[in-house]
Coordinates of C-alpha atoms and ligand atoms in Angstrom, one line a residue:
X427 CA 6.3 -19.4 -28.0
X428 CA 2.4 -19.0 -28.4
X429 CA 0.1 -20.9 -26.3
X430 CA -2.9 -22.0 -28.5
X431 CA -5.5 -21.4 -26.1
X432 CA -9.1 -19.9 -26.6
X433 CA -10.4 -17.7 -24.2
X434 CA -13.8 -18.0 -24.7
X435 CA -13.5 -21.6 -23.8
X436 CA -11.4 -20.7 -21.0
X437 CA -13.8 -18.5 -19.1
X438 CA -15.9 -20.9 -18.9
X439 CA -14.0 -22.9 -15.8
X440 CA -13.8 -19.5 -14.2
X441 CA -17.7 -19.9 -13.5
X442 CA -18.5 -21.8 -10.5
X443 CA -19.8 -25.0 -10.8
X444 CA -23.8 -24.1 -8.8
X445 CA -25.8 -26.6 -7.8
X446 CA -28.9 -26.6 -8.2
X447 CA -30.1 -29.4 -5.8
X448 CA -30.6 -29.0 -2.6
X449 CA -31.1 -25.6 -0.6
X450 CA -28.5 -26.3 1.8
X451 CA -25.5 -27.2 -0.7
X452 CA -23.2 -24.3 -0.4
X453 CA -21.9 -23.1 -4.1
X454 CA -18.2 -25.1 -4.9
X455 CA -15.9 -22.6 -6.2
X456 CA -12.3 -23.8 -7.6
X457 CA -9.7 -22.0 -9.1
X458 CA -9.2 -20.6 -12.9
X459 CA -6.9 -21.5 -15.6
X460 CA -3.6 -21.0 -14.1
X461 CA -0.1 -21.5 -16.0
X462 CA 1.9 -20.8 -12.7
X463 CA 2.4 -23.0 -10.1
X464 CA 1.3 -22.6 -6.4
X465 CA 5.4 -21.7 -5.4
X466 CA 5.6 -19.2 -8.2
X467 CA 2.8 -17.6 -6.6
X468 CA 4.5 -17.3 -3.6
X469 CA 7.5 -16.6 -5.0
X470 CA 5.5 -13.6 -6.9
X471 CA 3.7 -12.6 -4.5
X472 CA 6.3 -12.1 -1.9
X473 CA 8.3 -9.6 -4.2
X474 CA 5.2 -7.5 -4.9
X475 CA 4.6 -7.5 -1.2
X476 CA 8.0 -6.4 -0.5
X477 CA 7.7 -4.0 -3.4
X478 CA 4.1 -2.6 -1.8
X479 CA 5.3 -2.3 1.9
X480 CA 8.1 0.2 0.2
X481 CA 5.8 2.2 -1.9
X482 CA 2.5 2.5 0.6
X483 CA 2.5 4.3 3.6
X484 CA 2.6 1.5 6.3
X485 CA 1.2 1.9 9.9
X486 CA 4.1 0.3 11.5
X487 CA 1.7 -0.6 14.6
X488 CA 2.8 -4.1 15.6
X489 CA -0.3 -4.5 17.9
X490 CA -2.6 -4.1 14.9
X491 CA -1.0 -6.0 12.7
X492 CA -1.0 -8.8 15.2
X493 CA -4.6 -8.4 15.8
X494 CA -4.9 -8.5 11.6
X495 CA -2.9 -11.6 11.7
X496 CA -5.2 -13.1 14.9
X497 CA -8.6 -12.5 12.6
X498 CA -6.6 -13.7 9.5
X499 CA -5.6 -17.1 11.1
X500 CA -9.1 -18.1 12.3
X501 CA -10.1 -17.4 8.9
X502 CA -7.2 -19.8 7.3
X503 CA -7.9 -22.6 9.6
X504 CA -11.1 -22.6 7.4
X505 CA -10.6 -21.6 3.9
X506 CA -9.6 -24.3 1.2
X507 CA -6.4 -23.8 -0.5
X508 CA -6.2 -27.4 -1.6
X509 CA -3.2 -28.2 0.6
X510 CA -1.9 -25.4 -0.5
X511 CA 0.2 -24.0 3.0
X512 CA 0.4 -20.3 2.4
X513 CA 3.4 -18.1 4.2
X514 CA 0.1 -15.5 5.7
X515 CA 0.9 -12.2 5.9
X516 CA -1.3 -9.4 7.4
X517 CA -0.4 -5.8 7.6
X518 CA -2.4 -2.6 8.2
X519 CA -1.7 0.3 5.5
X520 CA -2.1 3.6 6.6
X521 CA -4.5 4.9 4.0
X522 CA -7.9 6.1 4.7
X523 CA -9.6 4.5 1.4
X524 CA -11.6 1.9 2.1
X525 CA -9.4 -0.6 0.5
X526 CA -7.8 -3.8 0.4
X527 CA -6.0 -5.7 -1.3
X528 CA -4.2 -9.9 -1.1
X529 CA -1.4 -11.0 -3.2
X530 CA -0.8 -14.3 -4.8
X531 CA 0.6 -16.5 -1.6
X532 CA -1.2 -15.0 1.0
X533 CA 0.6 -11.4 1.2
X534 CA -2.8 -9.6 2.8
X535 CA -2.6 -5.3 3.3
X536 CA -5.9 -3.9 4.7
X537 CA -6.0 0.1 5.2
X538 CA -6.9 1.7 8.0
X539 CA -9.5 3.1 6.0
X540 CA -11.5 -0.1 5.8
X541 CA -11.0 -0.7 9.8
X542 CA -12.4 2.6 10.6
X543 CA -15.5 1.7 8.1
X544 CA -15.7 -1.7 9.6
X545 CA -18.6 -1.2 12.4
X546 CA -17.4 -4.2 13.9
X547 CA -15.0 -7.7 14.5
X548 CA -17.2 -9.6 11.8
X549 CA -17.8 -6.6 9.4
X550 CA -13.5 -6.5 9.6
X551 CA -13.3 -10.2 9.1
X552 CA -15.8 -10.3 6.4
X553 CA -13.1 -7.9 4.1
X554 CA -10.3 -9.8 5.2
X555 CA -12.5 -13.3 3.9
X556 CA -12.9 -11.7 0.7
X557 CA -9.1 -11.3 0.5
X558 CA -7.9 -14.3 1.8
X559 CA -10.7 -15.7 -1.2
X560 CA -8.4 -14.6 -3.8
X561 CA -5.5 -15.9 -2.8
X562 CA -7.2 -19.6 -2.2
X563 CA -9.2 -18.9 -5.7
X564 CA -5.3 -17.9 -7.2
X565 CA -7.3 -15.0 -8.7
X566 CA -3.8 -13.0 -9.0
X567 CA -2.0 -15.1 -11.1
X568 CA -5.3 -16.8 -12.9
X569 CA -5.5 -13.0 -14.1
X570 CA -1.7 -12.7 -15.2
X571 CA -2.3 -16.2 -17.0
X572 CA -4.9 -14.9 -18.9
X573 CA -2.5 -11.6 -19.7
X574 CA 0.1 -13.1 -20.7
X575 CA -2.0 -15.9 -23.3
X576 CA -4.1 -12.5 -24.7
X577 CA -1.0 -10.3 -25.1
X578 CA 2.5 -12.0 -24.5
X579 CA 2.2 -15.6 -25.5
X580 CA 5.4 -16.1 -23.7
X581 CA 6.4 -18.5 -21.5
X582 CA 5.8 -18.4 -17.7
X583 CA 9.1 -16.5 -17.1
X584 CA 8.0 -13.7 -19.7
X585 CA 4.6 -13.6 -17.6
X586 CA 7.0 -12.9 -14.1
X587 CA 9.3 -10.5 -16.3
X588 CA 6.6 -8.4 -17.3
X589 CA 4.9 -8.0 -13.4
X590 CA 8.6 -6.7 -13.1
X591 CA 9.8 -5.1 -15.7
X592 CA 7.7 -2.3 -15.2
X593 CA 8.9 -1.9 -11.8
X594 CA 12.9 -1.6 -12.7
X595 CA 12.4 0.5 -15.4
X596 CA 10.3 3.6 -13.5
X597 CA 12.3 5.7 -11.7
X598 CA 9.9 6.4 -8.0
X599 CA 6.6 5.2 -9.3
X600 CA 3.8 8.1 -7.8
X601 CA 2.7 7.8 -4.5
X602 CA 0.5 5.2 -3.3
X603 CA 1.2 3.3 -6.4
X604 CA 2.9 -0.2 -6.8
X605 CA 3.6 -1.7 -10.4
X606 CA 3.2 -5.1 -9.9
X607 CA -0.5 -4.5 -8.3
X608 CA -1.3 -3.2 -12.1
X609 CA -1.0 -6.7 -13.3
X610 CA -2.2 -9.0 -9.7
X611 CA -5.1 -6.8 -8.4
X612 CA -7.1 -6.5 -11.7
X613 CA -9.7 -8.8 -11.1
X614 CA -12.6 -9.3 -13.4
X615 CA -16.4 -9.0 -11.6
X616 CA -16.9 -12.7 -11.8
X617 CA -13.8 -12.7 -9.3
X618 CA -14.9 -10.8 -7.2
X619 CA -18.4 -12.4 -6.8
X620 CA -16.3 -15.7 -6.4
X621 CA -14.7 -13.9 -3.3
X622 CA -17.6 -12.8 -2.0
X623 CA -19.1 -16.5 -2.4
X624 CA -16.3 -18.1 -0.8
X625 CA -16.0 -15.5 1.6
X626 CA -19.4 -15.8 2.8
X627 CA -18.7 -19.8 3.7
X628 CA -15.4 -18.9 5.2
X629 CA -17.0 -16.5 8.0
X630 CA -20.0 -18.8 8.3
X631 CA -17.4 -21.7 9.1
X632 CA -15.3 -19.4 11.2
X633 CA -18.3 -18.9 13.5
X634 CA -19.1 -15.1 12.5
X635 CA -22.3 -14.0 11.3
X636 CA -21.9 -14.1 7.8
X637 CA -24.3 -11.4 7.1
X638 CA -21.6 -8.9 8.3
X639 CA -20.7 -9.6 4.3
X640 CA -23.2 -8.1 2.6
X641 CA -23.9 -5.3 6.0
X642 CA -20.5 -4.0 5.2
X643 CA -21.4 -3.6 1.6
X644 CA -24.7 -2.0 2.2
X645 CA -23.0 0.4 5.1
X646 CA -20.4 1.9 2.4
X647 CA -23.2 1.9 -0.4
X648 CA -25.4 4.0 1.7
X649 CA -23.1 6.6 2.5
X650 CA -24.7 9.2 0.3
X651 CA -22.2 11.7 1.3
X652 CA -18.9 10.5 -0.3
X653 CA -18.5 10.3 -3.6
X654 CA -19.9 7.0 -5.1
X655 CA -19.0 4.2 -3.6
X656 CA -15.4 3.4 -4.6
X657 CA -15.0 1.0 -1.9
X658 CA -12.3 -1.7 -2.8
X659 CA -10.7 0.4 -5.5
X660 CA -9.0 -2.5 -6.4
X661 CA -11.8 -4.5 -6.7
X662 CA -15.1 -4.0 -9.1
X663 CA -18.0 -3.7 -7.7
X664 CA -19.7 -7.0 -9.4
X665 CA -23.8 -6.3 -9.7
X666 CA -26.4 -7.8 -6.9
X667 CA -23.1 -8.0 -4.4
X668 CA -26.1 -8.0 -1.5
X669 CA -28.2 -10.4 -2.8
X670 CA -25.8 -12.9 -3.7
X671 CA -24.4 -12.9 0.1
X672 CA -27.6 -13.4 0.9
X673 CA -28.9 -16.2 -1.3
X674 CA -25.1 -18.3 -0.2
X675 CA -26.5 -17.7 3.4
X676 CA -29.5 -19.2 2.9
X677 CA -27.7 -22.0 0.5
X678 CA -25.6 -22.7 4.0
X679 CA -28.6 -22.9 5.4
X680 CA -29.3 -19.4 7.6
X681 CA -27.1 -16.7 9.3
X682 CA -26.1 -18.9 12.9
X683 CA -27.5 -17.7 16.2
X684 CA -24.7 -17.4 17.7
X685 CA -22.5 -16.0 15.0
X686 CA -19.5 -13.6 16.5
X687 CA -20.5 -9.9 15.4
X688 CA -18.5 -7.9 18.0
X689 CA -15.5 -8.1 20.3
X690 CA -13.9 -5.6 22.8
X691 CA -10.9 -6.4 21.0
X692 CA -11.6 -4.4 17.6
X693 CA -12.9 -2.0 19.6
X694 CA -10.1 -1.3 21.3
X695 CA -7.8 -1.8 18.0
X696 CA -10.2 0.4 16.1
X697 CA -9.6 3.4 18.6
X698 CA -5.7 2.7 17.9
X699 CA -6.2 3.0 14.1
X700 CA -8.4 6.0 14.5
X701 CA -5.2 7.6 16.6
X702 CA -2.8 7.0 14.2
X703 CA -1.0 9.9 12.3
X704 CA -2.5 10.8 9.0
X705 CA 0.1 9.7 6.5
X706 CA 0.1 8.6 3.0
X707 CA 3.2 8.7 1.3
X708 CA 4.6 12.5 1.9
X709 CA 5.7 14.5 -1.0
X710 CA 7.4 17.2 -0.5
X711 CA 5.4 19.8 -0.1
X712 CA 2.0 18.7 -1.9
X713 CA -0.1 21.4 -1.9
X714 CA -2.6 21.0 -4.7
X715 CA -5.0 22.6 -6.0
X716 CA -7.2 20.5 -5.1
X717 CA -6.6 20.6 -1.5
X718 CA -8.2 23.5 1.2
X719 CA -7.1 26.3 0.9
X720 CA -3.3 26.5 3.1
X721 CA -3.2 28.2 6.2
X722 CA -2.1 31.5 6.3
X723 CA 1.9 31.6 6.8
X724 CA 2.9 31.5 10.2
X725 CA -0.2 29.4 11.9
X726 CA 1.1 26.3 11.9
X727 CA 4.1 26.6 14.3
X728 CA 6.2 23.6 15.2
X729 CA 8.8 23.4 18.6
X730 CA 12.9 23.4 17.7
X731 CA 14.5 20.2 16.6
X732 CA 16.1 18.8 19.4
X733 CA 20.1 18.6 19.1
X734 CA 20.3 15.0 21.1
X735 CA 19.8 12.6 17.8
X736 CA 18.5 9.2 17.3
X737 CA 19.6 6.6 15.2
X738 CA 18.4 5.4 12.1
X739 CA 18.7 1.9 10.1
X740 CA 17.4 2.0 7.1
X741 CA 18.4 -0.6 3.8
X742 CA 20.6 1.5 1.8
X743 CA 22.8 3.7 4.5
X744 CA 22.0 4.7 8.6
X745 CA 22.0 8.1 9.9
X746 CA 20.6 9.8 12.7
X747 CA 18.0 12.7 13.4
X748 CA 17.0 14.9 15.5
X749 CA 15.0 12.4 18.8
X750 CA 11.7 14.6 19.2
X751 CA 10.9 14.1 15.6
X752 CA 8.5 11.3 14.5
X753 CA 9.5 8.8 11.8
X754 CA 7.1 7.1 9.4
X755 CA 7.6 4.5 7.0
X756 CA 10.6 1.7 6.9
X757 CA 13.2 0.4 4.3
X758 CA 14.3 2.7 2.1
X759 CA 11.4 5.1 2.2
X760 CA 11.2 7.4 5.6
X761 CA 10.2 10.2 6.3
X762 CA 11.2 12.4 10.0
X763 CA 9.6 15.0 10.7
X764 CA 8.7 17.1 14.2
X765 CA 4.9 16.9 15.9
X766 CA 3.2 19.2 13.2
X767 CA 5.4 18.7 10.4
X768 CA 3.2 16.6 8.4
X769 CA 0.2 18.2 7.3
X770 CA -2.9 17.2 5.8
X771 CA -3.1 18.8 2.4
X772 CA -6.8 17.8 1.8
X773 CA -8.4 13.9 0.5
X774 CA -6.1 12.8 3.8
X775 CA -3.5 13.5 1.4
X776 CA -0.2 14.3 3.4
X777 CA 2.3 16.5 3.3
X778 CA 5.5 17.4 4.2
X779 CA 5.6 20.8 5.6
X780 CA 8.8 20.3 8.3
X781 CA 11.5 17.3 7.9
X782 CA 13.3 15.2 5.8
X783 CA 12.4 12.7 3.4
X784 CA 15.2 9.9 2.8
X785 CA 14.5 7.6 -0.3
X786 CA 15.3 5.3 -3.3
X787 CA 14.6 5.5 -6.9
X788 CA 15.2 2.8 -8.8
X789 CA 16.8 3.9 -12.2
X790 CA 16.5 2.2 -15.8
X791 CA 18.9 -0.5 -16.8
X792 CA 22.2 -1.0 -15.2
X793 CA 23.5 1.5 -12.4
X794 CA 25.1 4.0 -14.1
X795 CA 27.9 5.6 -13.0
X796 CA 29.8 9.2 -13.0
X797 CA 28.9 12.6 -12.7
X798 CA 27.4 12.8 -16.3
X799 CA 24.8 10.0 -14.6
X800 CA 24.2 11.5 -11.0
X801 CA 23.5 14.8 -12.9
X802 CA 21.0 12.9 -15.6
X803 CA 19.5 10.9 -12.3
X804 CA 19.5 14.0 -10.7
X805 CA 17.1 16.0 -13.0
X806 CA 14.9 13.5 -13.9
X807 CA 14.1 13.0 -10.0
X808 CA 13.5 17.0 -10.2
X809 CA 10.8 16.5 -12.7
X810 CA 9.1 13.7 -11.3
X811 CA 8.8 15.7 -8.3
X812 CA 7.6 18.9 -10.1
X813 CA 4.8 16.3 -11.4
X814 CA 3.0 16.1 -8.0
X815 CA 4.0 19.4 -7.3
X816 CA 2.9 21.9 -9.7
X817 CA 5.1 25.2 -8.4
X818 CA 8.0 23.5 -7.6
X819 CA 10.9 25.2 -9.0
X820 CA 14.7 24.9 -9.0
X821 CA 15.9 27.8 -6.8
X822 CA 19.5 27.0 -7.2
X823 CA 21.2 24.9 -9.7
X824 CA 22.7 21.7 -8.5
X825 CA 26.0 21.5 -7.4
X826 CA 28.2 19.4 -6.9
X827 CA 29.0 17.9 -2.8
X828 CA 30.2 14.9 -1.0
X829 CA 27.7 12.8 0.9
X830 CA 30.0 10.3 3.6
X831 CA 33.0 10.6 0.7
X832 CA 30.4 9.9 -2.1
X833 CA 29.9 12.0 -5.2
X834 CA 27.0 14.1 -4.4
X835 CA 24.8 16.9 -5.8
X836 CA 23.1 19.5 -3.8
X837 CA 20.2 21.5 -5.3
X838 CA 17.9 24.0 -3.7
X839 CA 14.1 23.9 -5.1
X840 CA 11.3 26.3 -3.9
X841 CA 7.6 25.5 -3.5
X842 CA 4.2 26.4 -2.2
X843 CA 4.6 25.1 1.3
X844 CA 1.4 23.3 2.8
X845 CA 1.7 25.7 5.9
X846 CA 1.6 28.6 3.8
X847 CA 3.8 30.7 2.0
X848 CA 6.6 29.3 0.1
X849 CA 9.0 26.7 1.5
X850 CA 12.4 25.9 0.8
X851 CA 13.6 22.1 -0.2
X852 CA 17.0 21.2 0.0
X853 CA 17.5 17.9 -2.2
X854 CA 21.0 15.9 -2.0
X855 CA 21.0 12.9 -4.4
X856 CA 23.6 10.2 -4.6
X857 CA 24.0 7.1 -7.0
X858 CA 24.5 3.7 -5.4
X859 CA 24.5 0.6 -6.8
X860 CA 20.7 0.1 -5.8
X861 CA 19.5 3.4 -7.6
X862 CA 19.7 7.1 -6.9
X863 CA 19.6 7.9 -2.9
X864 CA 18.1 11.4 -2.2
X865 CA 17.5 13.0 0.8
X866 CA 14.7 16.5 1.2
X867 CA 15.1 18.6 3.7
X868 CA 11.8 20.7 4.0
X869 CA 10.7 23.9 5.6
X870 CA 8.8 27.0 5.2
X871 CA 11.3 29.8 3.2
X872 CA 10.8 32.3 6.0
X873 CA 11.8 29.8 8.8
X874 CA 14.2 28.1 7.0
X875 CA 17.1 29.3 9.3
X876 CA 15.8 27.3 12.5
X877 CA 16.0 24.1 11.1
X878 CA 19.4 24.6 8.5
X879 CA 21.5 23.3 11.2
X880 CA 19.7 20.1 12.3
X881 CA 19.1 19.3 8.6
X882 CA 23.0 19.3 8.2
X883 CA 23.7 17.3 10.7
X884 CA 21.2 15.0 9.6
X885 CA 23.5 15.1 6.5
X886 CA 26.1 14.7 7.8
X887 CA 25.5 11.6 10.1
X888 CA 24.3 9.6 6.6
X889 CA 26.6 6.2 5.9
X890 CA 25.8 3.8 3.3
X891 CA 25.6 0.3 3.8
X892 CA 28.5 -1.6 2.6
Ligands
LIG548 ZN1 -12.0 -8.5 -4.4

């Protein structure tokens, strides 16, 4: 079914409707063209949020989050979503880009990176109005609208299935990456100029100083030193950004006196995030080229895994690991490794260097079944790994093994390892209903030995769900 609809007549409601009158009159903003309703957007939104909080590196820092979710509500008590009641959502990505991103429904990630940029409470809340923006301007799904009438002419389902569709039918998306984000975080510059519009009022009426808007902007634009600013890499940096923060302030009529700028509170909160481990997503043994140089072999040194072992829930199966290691991420995406065992491989780009990785890929089609299909699953999880990691080789053929009485397959692959020298990775894949489990074991080749036991056991203690 097409949907006769012009889009040239269409952007024009996309434009706010400015006033020209008087100074004070603040600019009225409304939402787009929009062929979903406001449930669909939070019936959207909600997968991709689930679908995001399995794919990014999370902080997993409830006292954060909380603090996020503090800021986010003053903000909501005072943005218009025209009745609209939104399920809010705040969480706090561990990712040092200066980033972040809201999906339809009021599904809000900030990374770290963009609370360690923030100089302060207002400069944090200023991002987080921006956000918050979108989702009350229903920018996500306005853009998905406009997809789907330029390419699918479908029907509203057909605009849902397509978020989707690219999500079943990848087997482990790369790091950091999140399909349905493609389609709800490309936002056109007028967008983003609308969130910084509406953003503006929203701190003003929240009782920060709104100029901590356009301060945050100039901060990360004056940072000569990094590479141009590719702050909100989800969001395009729309031209005069500064002076049109400044011209809604004066349309409000003037920055308040007593505006909030700081609070002990993000101070304190800012100091956590700056403590947290370094972790995006972990591959297994990432050293790129790109990265410094790796150490020589033998200086990074980490203690023995201990043999008392902690348990571990996770979505697809439970098992438990050694209890001095550390464990990042949640759902069916963790990784456990000892103090040390994740290293920075350069860009704040992790890597594994001593633990396990347990994960899901999600597989094409319907869940195959048999040994034919683990094998087939099997290898194309191999290469999809030797992507991100150029010198990744198979040291030993896979094998077939039993994983808690499941079919298994057991292969050995050799890498560079991020500590230096080459490491050993011992990948065991099972299918499940849900996709292909697999489960890396990781250490350096020449200290392999030490850790061969506790990564069996780990093995061993593994049972699925159901
Ligand atoms: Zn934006």
């Amino acid at each position: 079914m097409k949907l006769p609809v012009k889009l040239t007549s269409l952007a024009a409601s996309f434009l706010f409707l400015c006033c020209s009158s008087a100074l004070a009159d603040r600019t009225k903003l409304k939402p787009g063209i929009n062929s979903f309703s406001t449930q669909q957007d939070i019936e959207l939104g909600r997968q991709a949020a689930g679908e995001a909080r399995q794919k990014l590196p999370m902080c997993n820092d409830p006292k954060v989050d909380a603090y996020l979710t503090k800021i986010g509500m003053r903000l909501v008590d005072h943005l218009n979503t025209n009745g609209v009641e939104y399920p809010w959502e705040f969480h706090c990505v561990n990712d040092k880009a200066v980033n972040a991103f809201a999906l339809p429904g009021g599904f809000v990630f900030i990374n770290r990176g963009a609370i360690e940029a923030a100089e302060n409470e207002a400069q944090l809340a200023a991002v987080m109005a921006h956000e918050l923006s979108h989702v009350a301007l229903r920018h996500g799904t306005n853009q998905a609208t406009k997809a789907q009438y330029a390419q699918l002419g479908s029907g509203i389902l057909g605009a849902a299935g397509s978020i989707f569709g690219g999500t079943a039918g990848s087997l482990a998306a790369g790091a950091g990456q999140f399909a349905a984000g493609s389609v709800l975080l490309k936002y056109s510059r007028g967008a983003e100029t609308q969130a910084d519009v509406m953003g503006t009022q929203v701190l003003y009426d929240s009782g920060y100083d709104p100029r901590a808007m356009a301060a945050f902007f100039e901060s990360l634009g004056a940072d000569k030193t990094k590479a141009p600013p590719e702050f909100f890499s989800d969001h395009p940096n729309p031209d005069h950004r500064v002076e049109r923060v400044d011209e809604e302030i004066s349309k409000i009529g003037g920055s308040p006196e007593e505006g909030t700028r700081d609070t002990a509170e993000f101070e304190s909160i800012k100091r956590e995030v700056l403590a947290l481990p370094v972790i995006t997503k972990p591959v297994p043994g990432a050293a790129t080229s790109k990265g410094p140089a790796p150490p020589p072999p033998g200086s990074i040194k980490v203690g023995p895994p201990s043999t008392s072992m902690a348990p571990l829930k996770m979505q697809s199966l439970s098992l438990k690991y050694p209890d001095n290691w550390n464990r990042y991420g949640q759902d069916n995406d963790v990784t456990l490794a000892p103090d040390g065992g994740v290293v920075d491989a350069g860009n704040g780009q992790a890597a594994l260097a001593y633990g396990v990785m347990a994960s899901v890929a999600r597989l094409e089609g319907n869940a195959p079944t048999g040994s034919e299909a683990l094998d087939a699953a099997t290898q194309k999880l191999i290469e999809q790994i030797q992507q991100e990691n150029a010198s990744m080789h198979v040291a030993r053929s896979a094998k077939p093994v039993t994983l808690n009485g499941q079919a298994a397959m057991s292969t050995y692959l050799s890498n560079d390892s991020p500590a230096g020298g080459h490491e050993t990775d011992w990948l065991v894949t099972v299918l499940r209903p849900e996709g292909l489990v697999y489960i890396v074991c990781v250490a350096p080749q020449s200290e392999y030995d030490r850790f061969e036991r506790a990564f069996a056991n780990i093995l061993d203690s593994v049972r699925f769900s159901n």
